[in-house]
């Protein structure tokens, strides 16, 4: 299971990398445009510095032709290095670029996937990951989790090695059902990522543990007691 955050906010990325088992970062042009200062190159270099070379960094192309996408993939890989994936929206030009890049050994995530057949053809073109958009499907009264689970099933039936990187989540329930369906990776906003561990009963339990300890030991902690503090 890979946990990835969908963000270009360096504070959020730093926090998630420090506190959680984070496997990488995904961005798209919308996410990048929210970090207003306009210095794209500094931003992606900073993100790489924060996450280090071993975590995945998926950066989306803005080019619309295969040739443009391939050139952007080369340039982005040069700038950020490490475990880099070019994110390419599914389209004829995108698939052509995917096949070319795979021949060169550049890793590809085919994104903006809304149907099972888009995912299958992207996988056959060589995508390492395909990224179906769960919440955006739910928003059009489709069924995001069903689409993901059928992609997972199709890949199993046809012995396809591409992985499913499910994206576009708005609730913990969507995340839960998606990972139950067998998706190997999820990318989600940092706030929702942190919500995966939130439960009021957990907070109550911690507060009760603290209260009961203090009722006997006051403000002394375990280390103090081991070191002979009275
Ligand atoms: C994933 O690749 C996309 O960047 C993202 O998950 C889309 O999410 P949204 O529907 O919340 O914009």
Short mmCIF file of C-alpha atoms and ligand atoms in Angstrom, two decimals:
data_model
loop_
_atom_site.label_atom_id
_atom_site.label_comp_id
_atom_site.label_asym_id
_atom_site.label_seq_id
_atom_site.Cartn_x
_atom_site.Cartn_y
_atom_site.Cartn_z
CA UNK A 1 0.00 0.00 0.00
CA UNK A 2 1.40 3.40 -1.01
CA UNK A 3 0.26 6.62 0.67
CA UNK A 4 0.83 9.68 -1.47
CA UNK A 5 -0.22 13.27 -0.84
CA UNK A 6 -1.76 15.40 -3.53
CA UNK A 7 -0.26 18.77 -2.69
CA UNK A 8 2.41 21.29 -3.62
CA UNK A 9 2.26 23.07 -0.29
CA UNK A 10 5.72 22.72 1.21
CA UNK A 11 4.55 23.10 4.84
CA UNK A 12 1.94 20.37 4.40
CA UNK A 13 4.41 18.09 2.61
CA UNK A 14 7.05 18.61 5.32
CA UNK A 15 4.53 17.77 8.04
CA UNK A 16 3.24 14.63 6.30
CA UNK A 17 6.79 13.42 5.57
CA UNK A 18 7.70 13.87 9.25
CA UNK A 19 4.67 12.26 10.90
CA UNK A 20 3.29 9.67 8.49
CA UNK A 21 4.44 6.71 6.39
CA UNK A 22 4.53 8.82 3.22
CA UNK A 23 5.52 7.24 -0.08
CA UNK A 24 5.39 10.29 -2.30
CA UNK A 25 3.77 13.41 -3.66
CA UNK A 26 1.51 14.01 -6.66
CA UNK A 27 0.77 17.38 -8.19
CA UNK A 28 -1.29 18.67 -11.06
CA UNK A 29 -1.47 22.14 -12.67
CA UNK A 30 -4.38 23.14 -10.39
CA UNK A 31 -2.49 22.17 -7.26
CA UNK A 32 0.66 23.94 -8.47
CA UNK A 33 -1.32 27.07 -9.33
CA UNK A 34 -2.54 27.29 -5.70
CA UNK A 35 1.05 27.93 -4.56
CA UNK A 36 0.88 31.43 -5.97
CA UNK A 37 4.44 32.67 -6.05
CA UNK A 38 4.91 31.52 -9.64
CA UNK A 39 8.39 30.08 -9.19
CA UNK A 40 7.60 26.58 -10.43
CA UNK A 41 11.18 25.35 -10.69
CA UNK A 42 12.10 26.41 -7.15
CA UNK A 43 8.86 24.85 -5.89
CA UNK A 44 9.45 21.41 -7.40
CA UNK A 45 13.11 21.44 -6.32
CA UNK A 46 12.04 22.30 -2.77
CA UNK A 47 9.49 19.51 -2.72
CA UNK A 48 12.17 17.04 -3.84
CA UNK A 49 14.49 18.31 -1.11
CA UNK A 50 11.78 17.80 1.51
CA UNK A 51 10.79 14.28 0.46
CA UNK A 52 14.28 13.11 -0.49
CA UNK A 53 15.27 11.07 -3.55
CA UNK A 54 13.59 7.79 -2.57
CA UNK A 55 9.98 8.92 -2.35
CA UNK A 56 7.91 9.08 -5.53
CA UNK A 57 7.34 12.49 -7.09
CA UNK A 58 4.61 12.54 -9.77
CA UNK A 59 4.57 15.80 -11.74
CA UNK A 60 1.95 16.44 -14.40
CA UNK A 61 2.82 17.58 -17.89
CA UNK A 62 1.22 20.71 -19.31
CA UNK A 63 2.03 19.81 -22.93
CA UNK A 64 -0.67 18.50 -25.26
CA UNK A 65 1.42 16.79 -27.95
CA UNK A 66 3.39 13.57 -27.54
CA UNK A 67 6.57 15.36 -28.52
CA UNK A 68 5.95 18.14 -26.00
CA UNK A 69 5.13 15.66 -23.23
CA UNK A 70 8.32 13.67 -23.89
CA UNK A 71 10.42 16.85 -23.79
CA UNK A 72 8.78 17.98 -20.54
CA UNK A 73 9.35 14.54 -18.99
CA UNK A 74 13.07 14.72 -19.84
CA UNK A 75 13.39 18.24 -18.47
CA UNK A 76 11.43 17.55 -15.28
CA UNK A 77 13.42 14.40 -14.57
CA UNK A 78 16.61 16.40 -14.95
CA UNK A 79 15.40 19.06 -12.50
CA UNK A 80 13.96 16.87 -9.73
CA UNK A 81 15.86 13.58 -10.14
CA UNK A 82 15.13 10.77 -7.67
CA UNK A 83 12.06 8.56 -8.02
CA UNK A 84 10.28 10.61 -10.68
CA UNK A 85 7.02 9.90 -12.55
CA UNK A 86 5.66 12.01 -15.38
CA UNK A 87 1.89 12.32 -14.97
CA UNK A 88 0.10 12.31 -18.30
CA UNK A 89 -3.66 12.79 -18.80
CA UNK A 90 -5.13 9.97 -20.89
CA UNK A 91 -5.46 11.00 -24.57
CA UNK A 92 -4.10 9.76 -27.92
CA UNK A 93 -1.06 12.06 -27.65
CA UNK A 94 -0.63 11.07 -24.00
CA UNK A 95 -0.62 7.35 -24.84
CA UNK A 96 1.87 7.91 -27.67
CA UNK A 97 4.13 9.75 -25.23
CA UNK A 98 3.67 6.98 -22.64
CA UNK A 99 4.87 4.30 -25.09
CA UNK A 100 7.91 6.40 -26.07
CA UNK A 101 8.86 7.23 -22.50
CA UNK A 102 8.53 3.64 -21.34
CA UNK A 103 11.01 2.58 -24.05
CA UNK A 104 13.45 5.05 -22.51
CA UNK A 105 12.79 3.74 -19.01
CA UNK A 106 10.98 6.85 -17.75
CA UNK A 107 8.17 6.07 -15.30
CA UNK A 108 4.66 7.18 -16.20
CA UNK A 109 1.40 7.73 -14.32
CA UNK A 110 -1.55 8.05 -16.64
CA UNK A 111 -4.07 10.32 -14.96
CA UNK A 112 -7.59 11.77 -15.32
CA UNK A 113 -8.95 8.24 -15.65
CA UNK A 114 -12.74 7.97 -15.47
CA UNK A 115 -13.40 4.57 -17.07
CA UNK A 116 -12.16 1.02 -16.83
CA UNK A 117 -11.29 0.96 -20.55
CA UNK A 118 -9.17 4.11 -20.27
CA UNK A 119 -7.23 2.39 -17.48
CA UNK A 120 -6.76 -0.82 -19.45
CA UNK A 121 -5.45 0.88 -22.56
CA UNK A 122 -3.14 3.10 -20.48
CA UNK A 123 -1.78 0.00 -18.79
CA UNK A 124 -1.23 -1.69 -22.17
CA UNK A 125 0.66 1.43 -23.30
CA UNK A 126 3.02 0.81 -20.37
CA UNK A 127 1.75 3.07 -17.56
CA UNK A 128 3.32 2.23 -14.21
CA UNK A 129 0.30 3.69 -12.45
CA UNK A 130 -3.17 4.65 -13.63
CA UNK A 131 -5.03 7.28 -11.62
CA UNK A 132 -8.84 6.99 -11.53
CA UNK A 133 -10.71 9.94 -9.96
CA UNK A 134 -13.03 8.55 -7.30
CA UNK A 135 -14.79 11.66 -5.97
CA UNK A 136 -15.23 13.27 -9.39
CA UNK A 137 -16.98 10.05 -10.50
CA UNK A 138 -19.20 10.09 -7.40
CA UNK A 139 -20.04 13.72 -8.16
CA UNK A 140 -21.60 12.77 -11.49
CA UNK A 141 -23.67 10.03 -9.82
CA UNK A 142 -21.31 7.39 -11.11
CA UNK A 143 -19.59 5.01 -8.67
CA UNK A 144 -15.91 5.81 -8.17
CA UNK A 145 -15.18 2.80 -5.98
CA UNK A 146 -16.84 0.43 -8.47
CA UNK A 147 -14.71 1.84 -11.31
CA UNK A 148 -11.55 1.35 -9.22
CA UNK A 149 -12.50 -2.17 -8.20
CA UNK A 150 -13.20 -3.18 -11.80
CA UNK A 151 -9.84 -1.74 -12.90
CA UNK A 152 -8.14 -3.79 -10.19
CA UNK A 153 -10.04 -6.88 -11.37
CA UNK A 154 -9.23 -6.26 -15.04
CA UNK A 155 -5.52 -5.92 -14.26
CA UNK A 156 -5.59 -9.20 -12.30
CA UNK A 157 -7.51 -11.07 -15.03
CA UNK A 158 -5.08 -9.94 -17.73
CA UNK A 159 -1.89 -10.29 -15.68
CA UNK A 160 -1.13 -6.59 -16.00
CA UNK A 161 1.57 -5.16 -13.78
CA UNK A 162 0.39 -1.53 -13.78
CA UNK A 163 -0.77 -0.34 -10.37
CA UNK A 164 -3.87 1.59 -9.47
CA UNK A 165 -3.15 4.96 -7.88
CA UNK A 166 -6.65 6.04 -6.88
CA UNK A 167 -7.10 9.82 -6.67
CA UNK A 168 -9.68 12.52 -5.99
CA UNK A 169 -11.06 11.80 -2.53
CA UNK A 170 -13.27 13.87 -0.29
CA UNK A 171 -14.05 11.40 2.51
CA UNK A 172 -12.46 8.71 4.65
CA UNK A 173 -15.27 6.39 3.54
CA UNK A 174 -14.24 6.75 -0.12
CA UNK A 175 -10.63 6.03 0.87
CA UNK A 176 -11.61 2.98 2.92
CA UNK A 177 -13.77 1.43 0.21
CA UNK A 178 -11.11 2.15 -2.42
CA UNK A 179 -8.33 0.42 -0.52
CA UNK A 180 -10.69 -2.49 0.27
CA UNK A 181 -11.20 -2.85 -3.48
CA UNK A 182 -7.50 -3.61 -3.92
CA UNK A 183 -6.08 -0.30 -5.22
CA UNK A 184 -2.35 -0.41 -4.50
CA UNK A 185 -1.93 3.34 -3.92
CA UNK A 186 -3.98 6.39 -2.99
CA UNK A 187 -3.23 10.07 -3.33
CA UNK A 188 -5.14 12.51 -1.20
CA UNK A 189 -5.07 16.02 0.23
CA UNK A 190 -3.00 16.35 3.43
CA UNK A 191 -6.03 17.27 5.57
CA UNK A 192 -7.89 14.13 4.51
CA UNK A 193 -4.71 12.08 4.97
CA UNK A 194 -4.52 13.25 8.59
CA UNK A 195 -8.22 12.47 9.03
CA UNK A 196 -7.50 8.80 8.35
CA UNK A 197 -6.30 8.46 11.95
CA UNK A 198 -8.86 10.74 13.58
CA UNK A 199 -11.40 9.25 15.98
CA UNK A 200 -12.97 11.03 18.98
CA UNK A 201 -12.90 7.80 21.03
CA UNK A 202 -9.13 7.60 20.50
CA UNK A 203 -8.78 11.16 21.82
CA UNK A 204 -10.98 10.24 24.82
CA UNK A 205 -8.92 7.13 25.49
CA UNK A 206 -5.66 9.12 25.48
CA UNK A 207 -7.16 11.73 27.75
CA UNK A 208 -8.37 9.02 30.20
CA UNK A 209 -4.92 7.38 30.22
CA UNK A 210 -3.33 10.75 31.08
CA UNK A 211 -5.86 11.54 33.81
CA UNK A 212 -5.45 8.13 35.50
CA UNK A 213 -1.64 8.31 35.36
CA UNK A 214 -1.61 11.83 36.84
CA UNK A 215 -3.96 10.77 39.64
CA UNK A 216 -1.15 8.58 41.00
CA UNK A 217 2.12 9.98 39.61
CA UNK A 218 1.33 13.68 39.18
CA UNK A 219 3.60 15.27 36.58
CA UNK A 220 6.30 12.57 36.81
CA UNK A 221 6.78 10.54 33.63
CA UNK A 222 8.14 7.03 33.05
CA UNK A 223 11.68 8.22 32.38
CA UNK A 224 11.70 10.30 35.55
CA UNK A 225 10.54 7.30 37.60
CA UNK A 226 13.14 4.99 36.02
CA UNK A 227 15.81 7.59 36.82
CA UNK A 228 14.79 7.55 40.47
CA UNK A 229 12.70 10.75 40.63
CA UNK A 230 10.51 10.77 43.76
C1 LIG B 1 -4.77 13.22 -9.05
O1 LIG B 1 -3.91 12.88 -9.81
C2 LIG B 1 -5.42 14.52 -9.10
O2 LIG B 1 -4.39 15.45 -8.92
C3 LIG B 1 -6.38 14.75 -7.98
O3 LIG B 1 -6.45 13.66 -7.09
C4 LIG B 1 -7.71 15.27 -8.37
O4 LIG B 1 -8.42 15.49 -7.17
P1 LIG B 1 -9.64 16.50 -7.07
O5 LIG B 1 -10.80 15.85 -7.72
O6 LIG B 1 -9.84 16.66 -5.60
O7 LIG B 1 -9.23 17.77 -7.74
#
